Amino acid sequence: MKRYFIKNGIYIFFFFLASVCFCLSAFAQSEEEMQILRLFYKEKDLVVSPTRYPKPISQTAENITVITAKNIEDMNAHTVAEVLNRVSGILVNFNQDFGTTSLIYVQSCEIKHVIVLLDGVTWNYLSSGSAETNSIPVGIIERIEIIKGPVSSVWGSSLGGVINIITKSAGNEEKPAGSISASYGKSASLDYRVQVASKAGSVGYYLFAGHQESDGLRGSRNFDNTSLYSKFKIPVSKSVNIGLTMSSSTPQIELGDFPSGDFTSAGDSRTFFGTASLDALLNTEFSLNFSVYHFKQKSVITSNSLGLGSTGSAGELYLDTDYDEEATGGSGKLIWRHGIHTAVLGVDLSCGKLDQTITAGSVLQLNGVPASSSTQPDIDKQAIYINDTIVIDRWAITPSVRYDHNSITGSFISPSLGVTYKLGEDSILRASVARGFTIPPLSWTSGGALYLDPNPSLDPEEVWSCQAGAETSFFNYLWLKATIFHHDLKNAIVLDHYGGGPPLYNDIFINKGKVKRDGLEIEAETVPIYNMSMSVGFAYVDIDPTDEKGVSYNYACNIGIRYDDKKSFRAELFGHYVWWDLDEYYMEKHDDFIWDLNLNKRIWSKEKAATELFFTAHNIFNGSQYIHVDSKNPGTWIEAGIRFKF
């Protein structure tokens, strides 16, 4: 069975690739009609995530994907989860409802292994280690930089990868520029946004306000969220700038009914953060950056009985879990650029506090669960890191090392080495080796949970990883990228059922064993010919031994067909297929492609102003893709909207 599905996925990729090549050879008629293919990312494109200072992608050894604001706009996305679901090598576990919660897996690592950053602020929960992204409005995003694989030598606790969300810049012109948009779809699903960037005197600013709500595309699920965001750039002198950001979001979601567990759940969240930064150019070789932040997020998940017989009478409280988290921190870095070197020396400091309260209903109390329990664990972190990008002719060599210390698990050293080599103007080879780690969440070490005892002796999970790949546009009309990887994880944290001992024999997390993950990613995209382009991506991961859900491998395939006349009309058909290899216990169904159709039509334009209509048909062939019968994805649904840019 396993070989069949692997073979099936590879066949999908190569059949599509052969079809693309055949079509291109048929369409190509003259050099005038052919666009010269370049590397997928332009030489001038810079990324900050690999070293925390801008560098060309051609000098980046890590497996990196960049998603731009235009990519997000073209797909008419409402959430970060929708955007990430299109990236090869990322699996997003969500029911695809409007604004739903999501779990993010990079190269099949655990959700706690991936850190999500927004404006340099870590978005992951202290309690669980995972990150919930439905509180991040996609309208404020300038680009998302995704590194697949450990980045601990730069970012610390991140053995699985980094999703770095970079927001739009403050305005630098007095004439305001921005957009107003509104969309409406099935089940009163709406998304309103307004944003503006400009200057007031010498101070640049960017402001955003948005509101989303839905009655739920399936069952009893619904969503409501209001987001505000502001950014200011204050020039102190020609070489010194101060930056300020502030944001708040209030996602409220009915998670729906779960008949198999006899409960219904709802979530109420609040997020708030503010940052302040100072950038100073000391001379032609040295620059400085300092930043501080304060981040608060509160999550309340309430489960009430459906009254089916096992959790009490209908509407009765079954369990209420309240996580109130607060983190304060800062960082500083010194950048030195001289000759062949671009070196970064930095420090990170932070302290986090978790106030966790669990309230149990009468049925749980009869089973020995306290009516209420509270814990207030905290964690302090300090780190210092240094990296250097050394460019010698066609070579770019990036050695990095970071020392981390925290008050829970102690110290860890994370080295890495990356190398790129330019075979020519159209081809690059990449290779990297890195040691990474992830510290256990506070609820696992100090807080506990329902039927879970804390284990203060947990050690960090650690990994040695190596990756190699190539990117080329050597073939006419076609860009190709391939990556292979090996992740060797030890001190893996697993759940020891009933391992807490007497008198309650609760579960407990322990460090046990090793996990190896081997895989490959292949991506291809064509240049536009007659305004039409195609793309395909395939990712496969083998897991040894199988994880606690019985998963021994998974793979995913993405297919996209796009039309863009560069004037007034864009269309995109995108399909996503994923195989989770879950145990039959989960009653899953995921052997379908989910196809979405996006249309954008400009109806008016004048100078820098324009008005366009957009339309999206989701899941147009009514496919099924879910991992549990209680969380089925919506069928076909449509929405339409209007966007005014100025």
XYZ file of C-alpha atoms in Angstrom, residues 15-629:
615
model
C 2.973 12.991 -15.865
C 2.164 16.634 -15.262
C 5.741 17.664 -15.998
C 5.728 15.748 -19.295
C 2.401 17.370 -20.200
C 3.834 20.801 -19.474
C 6.870 20.196 -21.660
C 4.690 18.874 -24.491
C 2.363 21.865 -24.320
C 5.267 24.296 -24.219
C 6.907 22.778 -27.248
C 3.586 23.022 -29.068
C 2.948 26.630 -28.058
C 6.444 27.997 -28.587
C 6.567 29.652 -32.001
C 9.207 32.353 -31.933
C 11.806 34.007 -29.748
C 9.622 37.123 -29.632
C 6.828 35.127 -27.999
C 9.173 33.470 -25.516
C 10.021 35.134 -22.227
C 13.593 34.555 -21.097
C 13.430 32.336 -18.017
C 15.368 33.358 -14.962
C 15.815 31.767 -11.594
C 12.471 31.720 -9.838
C 13.709 34.406 -7.437
C 15.521 37.401 -8.892
C 19.157 37.972 -8.034
C 18.200 41.251 -6.350
C 15.611 39.540 -4.118
C 16.816 39.582 -0.524
C 15.779 37.461 2.460
C 16.464 38.115 6.140
C 15.496 34.846 7.827
C 18.685 32.775 7.184
C 21.039 35.215 8.979
C 18.734 37.995 10.289
C 20.225 40.415 7.778
C 19.257 40.841 4.110
C 21.157 38.598 1.705
C 20.495 37.403 -1.862
C 18.564 34.156 -2.204
C 21.328 32.910 -4.506
C 23.626 32.933 -1.437
C 21.131 31.118 0.789
C 21.935 27.461 1.457
C 18.738 26.712 3.362
C 15.618 25.280 1.744
C 13.634 28.511 1.545
C 10.313 29.560 0.033
C 9.128 33.163 -0.258
C 5.465 34.152 -0.603
C 4.729 37.748 -1.564
C 1.788 40.053 -0.933
C 0.835 39.699 -4.602
C 0.782 35.892 -4.300
C -1.594 36.237 -1.336
C -3.808 38.717 -3.158
C -4.000 36.533 -6.286
C -5.279 33.565 -4.266
C -7.849 35.742 -2.398
C -6.663 34.208 0.878
C -8.308 35.010 4.212
C -5.847 33.324 6.590
C -2.169 32.431 6.857
C -3.164 28.747 6.974
C -4.690 29.006 3.484
C -1.454 30.515 2.194
C 0.828 27.928 3.814
C -1.348 25.090 2.526
C -0.010 25.849 -0.965
C 3.673 25.500 -0.061
C 5.490 22.289 -0.950
C 6.923 20.638 2.160
C 4.271 22.096 4.487
C 1.227 20.147 5.649
C -1.537 22.162 7.299
C -4.019 20.234 9.398
C -7.223 22.280 9.336
C -10.819 21.633 8.359
C -10.681 24.386 5.686
C -13.601 26.277 7.198
C -13.545 30.077 7.225
C -11.011 31.307 9.812
C -10.571 27.871 11.342
C -7.750 26.854 13.680
C -4.784 25.065 12.142
C -1.738 22.942 12.922
C 1.396 23.486 10.831
C 3.822 20.672 10.008
C 7.065 21.357 8.104
C 8.666 18.269 6.541
C 6.471 16.227 8.936
C 8.101 17.538 12.095
C 5.887 18.207 15.113
C 3.949 21.478 15.328
C 5.990 22.598 18.356
C 9.185 22.318 16.258
C 8.218 25.214 13.955
C 8.335 28.807 15.138
C 6.149 31.506 13.616
C 7.463 35.062 13.775
C 5.615 38.324 13.162
C 7.724 41.483 13.180
C 10.384 39.450 14.998
C 7.956 38.392 17.760
C 7.542 34.666 18.393
C 3.871 33.778 17.921
C 3.991 30.272 19.440
C 2.107 29.509 22.632
C 4.237 29.014 25.737
C 1.741 26.400 26.890
C 1.760 24.042 23.880
C 4.624 25.216 21.682
C 2.332 25.451 18.640
C 1.325 28.645 16.841
C -2.214 29.699 15.903
C -2.126 31.987 12.871
C -5.799 32.937 12.421
C -5.062 35.987 14.605
C -2.624 37.339 11.968
C -4.433 39.344 9.244
C -3.067 38.439 5.811
C -3.683 41.992 4.609
C -0.692 43.338 6.565
C 1.778 40.827 5.089
C 4.474 42.038 2.698
C 6.029 38.588 2.409
C 6.449 35.284 4.228
C 9.869 33.658 4.361
C 9.741 29.942 5.122
C 12.858 27.951 6.002
C 12.301 24.199 6.066
C 14.692 22.471 8.441
C 16.466 23.533 11.656
C 17.370 27.216 12.021
C 18.449 27.053 15.658
C 21.862 28.600 14.882
C 19.996 31.843 14.151
C 16.581 31.678 15.857
C 17.048 29.267 18.777
C 14.309 26.734 19.567
C 13.290 25.775 16.009
C 14.468 22.327 14.975
C 11.725 21.999 12.343
C 11.806 25.368 10.631
C 10.853 29.035 10.710
C 7.860 30.855 9.228
C 8.891 34.508 9.278
C 6.016 36.900 8.514
C 7.241 40.332 7.454
C 4.702 43.146 7.455
C 4.236 46.010 5.005
C 6.424 49.076 5.323
C 5.451 52.508 6.554
C 4.765 54.998 3.767
C 7.491 57.231 2.351
C 5.318 59.577 0.272
C 2.923 62.286 1.404
C 0.189 61.117 -0.965
C -1.652 58.248 0.768
C -1.580 54.828 -0.872
C -3.604 51.814 0.152
C -6.681 49.752 -0.537
C -10.237 49.029 0.565
C -11.743 45.601 -0.031
C -14.810 43.581 0.863
C -15.884 40.024 0.081
C -19.001 37.987 0.823
C -19.721 34.294 0.430
C -21.690 31.300 1.595
C -22.964 31.251 5.209
C -22.540 35.024 5.474
C -18.758 34.652 5.284
C -17.346 38.137 4.950
C -13.967 39.833 5.015
C -13.655 43.642 5.169
C -10.258 45.374 5.040
C -8.888 48.900 4.784
C -5.220 49.903 4.776
C -3.282 53.084 4.100
C 0.389 54.089 4.017
C 1.685 57.658 3.899
C 3.804 60.286 5.642
C 2.848 62.945 8.151
C 5.706 65.376 8.061
C 8.824 63.224 8.293
C 7.029 60.317 10.023
C 5.953 57.428 7.824
C 3.019 55.271 8.838
C 1.015 52.212 7.827
C -2.454 51.532 9.255
C -4.716 48.499 8.844
C -8.181 47.543 10.081
C -10.046 44.373 9.181
C -13.046 42.319 10.195
C -13.927 38.716 9.355
C -16.959 36.667 10.297
C -18.832 33.580 9.159
C -21.821 31.549 10.290
C -19.804 28.433 9.497
C -19.494 26.615 6.221
C -20.314 23.283 7.782
C -22.172 22.190 10.908
C -22.067 24.391 13.976
C -18.759 26.089 13.235
C -18.496 29.885 13.050
C -15.830 32.588 13.235
C -15.546 36.267 14.207
C -12.408 38.380 14.311
C -11.475 42.066 14.313
C -7.840 43.059 13.705
C -6.000 46.366 14.026
C -2.395 47.043 13.087
C -0.182 50.133 12.961
C 3.442 50.811 12.045
C 5.459 54.038 12.278
C 8.916 54.979 11.018
C 10.453 58.020 12.703
C 13.708 59.388 11.251
C 15.988 60.804 13.926
C 18.763 61.643 11.467
C 19.971 60.522 8.051
C 21.498 57.413 9.584
C 19.161 56.688 12.526
C 15.522 55.555 12.418
C 13.071 54.540 15.122
C 10.322 52.034 14.366
C 7.107 51.382 16.308
C 4.415 48.752 15.741
C 1.230 47.871 17.591
C -1.405 45.238 16.839
C -4.443 43.555 18.352
C -6.706 40.729 17.236
C -9.783 39.072 18.768
C -10.550 35.709 17.104
C -13.654 33.954 18.413
C -14.543 30.589 16.957
C -17.119 27.886 17.416
C -15.072 24.763 16.777
C -18.203 22.688 16.268
C -19.704 19.467 17.554
C -17.660 16.323 18.145
C -20.203 13.497 18.491
C -17.516 10.830 18.900
C -16.423 12.581 22.108
C -19.909 13.804 23.113
C -18.929 17.471 23.369
C -19.035 20.766 21.514
C -16.188 23.282 21.728
C -15.716 27.022 21.380
C -12.586 29.164 21.519
C -12.117 32.779 22.558
C -8.728 34.384 21.905
C -7.087 37.752 22.359
C -3.681 38.819 21.065
C -1.825 42.088 21.528
C 1.751 43.078 20.821
C 3.877 46.149 20.509
C 7.454 46.628 19.340
C 10.010 49.411 19.285
C 13.233 49.342 17.302
C 16.210 51.509 16.495
C 18.330 51.184 13.338
C 21.612 53.049 13.088
C 24.134 53.130 10.251
C 27.447 53.795 12.006
C 29.599 53.981 8.863
C 29.987 52.209 5.539
C 30.919 48.941 7.277
C 29.014 48.827 10.564
C 25.323 49.114 11.445
C 23.336 48.484 14.626
C 19.811 47.361 15.419
C 18.049 47.191 18.772
C 14.455 46.130 19.376
C 12.130 45.385 22.280
C 8.662 43.835 22.330
C 5.751 42.975 24.581
C 3.341 40.236 23.555
C 0.156 39.030 25.245
C -2.158 36.282 24.106
C -5.089 34.714 25.857
C -6.853 31.547 24.753
C -9.952 30.075 26.367
C -11.304 26.754 25.083
C -14.655 25.686 26.510
C -16.194 22.259 25.899
C -19.808 21.512 26.822
C -21.663 18.225 26.692
C -23.803 17.260 23.699
C -25.873 15.101 26.023
C -25.212 11.820 24.204
C -24.529 9.944 27.411
C -20.842 10.134 28.347
C -20.145 13.770 29.315
C -23.282 14.847 31.140
C -26.527 16.506 30.180
C -26.775 18.688 27.070
C -25.117 22.077 27.590
C -23.411 21.085 30.837
C -19.788 22.200 31.261
C -17.360 19.430 30.491
C -14.012 21.251 30.509
C -12.769 24.834 30.383
C -9.076 25.571 29.779
C -7.789 29.127 30.150
C -4.268 30.056 28.976
C -3.154 33.613 29.718
C 0.352 34.258 28.382
C 2.703 37.211 28.460
C 6.192 37.597 26.967
C 8.633 40.506 27.064
C 11.960 40.560 25.310
C 14.539 42.338 23.267
C 17.368 41.790 20.843
C 20.391 43.592 19.500
C 22.681 42.941 16.581
C 25.815 44.417 15.075
C 26.357 43.974 11.333
C 29.783 44.182 9.711
C 30.158 44.329 5.926
C 33.658 44.338 4.511
C 34.996 42.817 1.318
C 33.823 39.221 1.043
C 32.244 39.215 4.536
C 28.787 40.040 5.860
C 28.841 39.129 9.560
C 26.090 39.407 12.165
C 26.668 39.319 15.932
C 23.484 39.321 18.009
C 21.876 38.721 21.380
C 18.303 37.747 22.327
C 16.684 38.104 25.746
C 13.152 37.215 26.813
C 10.998 36.255 29.760
C 7.630 34.548 29.498
C 4.823 33.860 31.954
C 1.923 31.435 31.700
C -1.194 31.624 33.866
C -3.059 28.372 33.257
C -6.435 27.488 34.786
C -8.365 24.272 34.179
C -12.003 24.026 35.282
C -13.639 20.601 35.170
C -17.333 19.769 34.967
C -19.152 17.373 37.278
C -18.544 14.283 35.115
C -14.777 14.812 35.165
C -14.874 15.531 38.879
C -16.487 12.126 39.442
C -13.431 10.646 37.697
C -10.998 12.277 40.103
C -10.293 15.547 38.253
C -10.123 18.620 40.572
C -12.925 21.155 40.123
C -10.295 23.794 39.384
C -6.516 23.859 39.168
C -4.118 26.691 38.402
C -0.421 26.993 37.689
C 1.801 29.983 36.895
C 5.069 28.715 35.371
C 7.545 31.077 33.737
C 10.689 30.873 31.628
C 13.677 33.137 31.035
C 15.836 32.874 27.906
C 19.181 34.339 26.881
C 21.141 33.745 23.680
C 24.112 34.993 21.687
C 24.765 34.154 18.044
C 27.185 34.942 15.244
C 27.155 34.171 11.537
C 29.088 35.239 8.476
C 28.304 35.050 4.758
C 31.585 34.718 2.874
C 31.354 35.222 -0.895
C 34.296 33.953 -2.950
C 33.766 33.996 -6.689
C 30.859 31.564 -7.327
C 30.862 30.275 -3.746
C 28.884 31.577 -0.764
C 29.785 29.987 2.584
C 27.752 30.696 5.725
C 29.052 29.395 9.081
C 26.791 30.074 12.080
C 26.711 29.234 15.760
C 24.374 30.148 18.597
C 24.440 29.599 22.363
C 21.062 29.396 24.131
C 20.266 29.168 27.829
C 16.848 28.971 29.464
C 15.639 28.505 33.020
C 13.845 25.215 32.265
C 16.241 22.975 30.308
C 19.603 24.756 30.582
C 22.047 25.380 27.748
C 22.338 24.322 24.121
C 24.834 25.091 21.329
C 23.583 25.119 17.727
C 26.177 25.206 14.924
C 25.412 25.170 11.199
C 27.253 25.428 7.902
C 25.718 26.305 4.541
C 27.286 26.422 1.076
C 25.965 27.561 -2.309
C 27.679 27.323 -5.680
C 26.557 29.057 -8.857
C 27.034 26.738 -11.796
C 26.112 29.591 -14.104
C 23.568 32.355 -14.485
C 20.739 29.829 -14.453
C 21.745 27.144 -11.935
C 22.606 26.964 -8.224
C 23.657 24.088 -5.959
C 22.896 24.233 -2.226
C 23.972 22.150 0.777
C 23.716 22.630 4.535
C 24.274 20.784 7.789
C 22.858 21.994 11.097
C 22.223 21.050 14.685
C 18.922 22.201 16.114
C 16.726 21.923 19.193
C 13.273 22.618 20.555
C 12.528 23.142 24.233
C 9.411 21.428 25.671
C 6.277 23.558 26.215
C 5.570 24.908 29.697
C 2.403 22.829 30.128
C 4.478 19.686 29.648
C 7.185 20.675 32.140
C 5.320 22.767 34.702
C 1.614 23.214 34.039
C 0.122 19.839 33.199
C -3.302 19.390 31.628
C -6.358 17.157 31.813
C -5.076 13.690 32.794
C -1.516 14.935 32.204
C 1.155 15.344 34.875
C 4.001 17.832 34.295
C 7.541 16.501 33.920
C 10.155 19.074 35.024
C 12.948 16.692 33.953
C 12.195 16.908 30.234
C 15.210 17.666 28.047
C 15.124 19.540 24.740
C 14.609 17.515 21.615
C 17.633 17.841 19.352
C 18.381 17.083 15.734
C 21.255 16.810 13.301
C 20.091 17.659 9.820
C 21.593 17.748 6.356
C 19.988 19.002 3.146
C 21.132 19.330 -0.441
C 19.426 20.713 -3.487
C 19.599 22.415 -6.836
C 17.672 25.140 -8.611
C 17.890 25.694 -12.348
C 16.310 27.350 -15.349
C 18.704 25.644 -17.745
C 15.784 24.096 -19.616
C 13.928 26.442 -21.933
C 10.677 27.784 -20.481
C 11.030 25.780 -17.245
C 12.263 26.444 -13.702
C 13.090 23.418 -11.519
C 13.996 23.062 -7.867
C 14.778 19.836 -5.997
C 15.809 19.200 -2.387
C 16.605 16.054 -0.423
C 16.896 16.022 3.363
C 17.732 13.835 6.341
C 16.740 14.766 9.905
C 18.063 12.622 12.772
C 16.157 13.475 15.951
C 17.051 12.241 19.419
C 15.563 12.821 22.871
C 12.210 12.627 21.127
C 9.362 13.571 23.473
C 6.596 10.963 23.543
C 3.507 10.462 25.677
C 3.859 7.751 28.340
C 0.303 6.589 28.993
C -0.452 6.196 32.712
C 3.234 6.900 33.395
C 2.528 9.484 36.068
C 2.214 6.780 38.704
C -0.093 6.514 41.730
C -2.561 7.604 42.842
C -4.077 8.971 39.584
C -1.827 7.286 36.991
C -2.080 10.250 34.660
C -0.163 10.431 31.389
C 3.227 12.116 31.275
C 5.616 13.222 28.537
C 9.093 11.665 28.554
C 12.217 11.734 26.396
C 12.499 8.429 24.593
C 14.156 7.133 21.465
C 15.086 8.530 18.090
C 13.170 9.559 14.990
C 14.556 9.763 11.465
C 12.857 11.744 8.728
C 14.044 11.410 5.153
C 12.416 13.034 2.183
C 12.478 15.003 -0.994
C 10.787 18.013 -2.522
C 10.456 18.771 -6.241
C 9.001 21.960 -7.681
C 8.595 23.168 -11.255
C 7.113 26.242 -12.897
C 6.909 27.453 -16.479
C 7.282 30.912 -17.901
C 4.051 32.459 -19.186
C 3.345 31.564 -22.798
C 0.301 33.233 -24.325
C -0.234 34.554 -20.764
C -0.562 30.977 -19.446
C 1.791 29.353 -16.908
C 1.775 26.110 -14.956
C 3.332 24.905 -11.695
C 3.645 21.633 -9.824
C 5.120 20.572 -6.502
C 5.648 17.197 -4.876
C 6.913 16.458 -1.349
C 7.471 13.107 0.346
C 8.639 12.265 3.887
C 9.465 8.851 5.363
C 9.232 8.594 9.180
C 11.092 5.891 11.134
C 9.785 4.710 13.514
C 6.140 5.604 13.010
C 4.780 8.368 15.193
C 2.098 8.039 17.871
C -0.671 8.414 15.294
C 0.676 5.502 13.273
C 2.085 7.700 10.502
C 5.086 6.160 8.731
C 5.118 8.483 5.722
C 3.153 11.214 4.002
C 3.250 13.048 0.726
C 1.530 15.943 -0.977
C 1.124 17.250 -4.512
C 0.247 20.765 -5.697
C -0.825 21.693 -9.229
C -1.479 25.231 -10.466
C -2.608 26.658 -13.814
C -2.552 30.453 -14.149
C -3.608 33.007 -16.735
C -2.566 36.660 -16.463
C -2.921 39.127 -19.323
C -0.872 41.677 -17.307
C -3.576 44.262 -17.919
C -6.958 43.526 -16.409
C -7.645 39.813 -15.922
C -6.106 37.021 -13.854
C -7.314 33.466 -13.321
C -5.887 30.583 -11.316
C -6.899 26.971 -10.855
C -5.070 25.334 -7.961
C -5.265 21.739 -6.715
C -3.875 20.281 -3.503
C -3.582 16.592 -2.611
C -2.217 15.169 0.648
C -1.808 11.645 2.013
C -1.430 11.494 5.809
C -1.137 7.673 6.290
C -3.194 7.875 9.468
C -4.458 4.946 11.471
C -8.020 3.905 10.581
C -9.061 4.939 14.084
C -9.214 8.526 12.867
C -11.869 7.684 10.243
C -10.082 9.991 7.847
C -10.627 10.660 4.166
C -7.889 12.359 2.193
C -7.563 10.676 -1.171
C -9.098 13.614 -3.101
C -7.682 16.723 -4.688
C -9.173 19.980 -3.413
C -9.448 22.406 -6.339
C -9.970 26.169 -5.994
C -10.670 28.640 -8.807
C -9.701 32.318 -8.385
C -10.694 35.074 -10.823
C -9.667 38.746 -10.686
C -10.958 41.372 -13.143
C -9.902 45.031 -13.194
C -12.887 47.153 -14.168
C -11.428 50.645 -13.812
C -7.987 52.192 -13.519
C -6.461 55.655 -13.569
C -2.823 56.430 -12.785
C -2.159 54.583 -9.487
C -5.830 53.967 -8.676
C -7.772 50.888 -9.748
C -10.917 48.943 -8.953
C -11.181 45.204 -9.437
C -13.688 42.463 -8.839
C -12.629 39.053 -7.557
C -14.364 35.700 -7.352
C -13.383 32.398 -5.747
C -14.993 28.988 -6.055
C -13.640 26.789 -3.277
C -13.466 23.001 -3.596
C -15.146 23.152 -6.998
C -15.328 19.364 -7.369
C -16.640 18.820 -3.823
C -13.606 16.803 -2.705
C -13.132 15.330 0.763
C -9.940 15.931 2.726
C -10.113 15.509 6.490
C -8.445 13.433 9.188
C -11.475 12.789 11.401
C -15.138 12.326 10.647
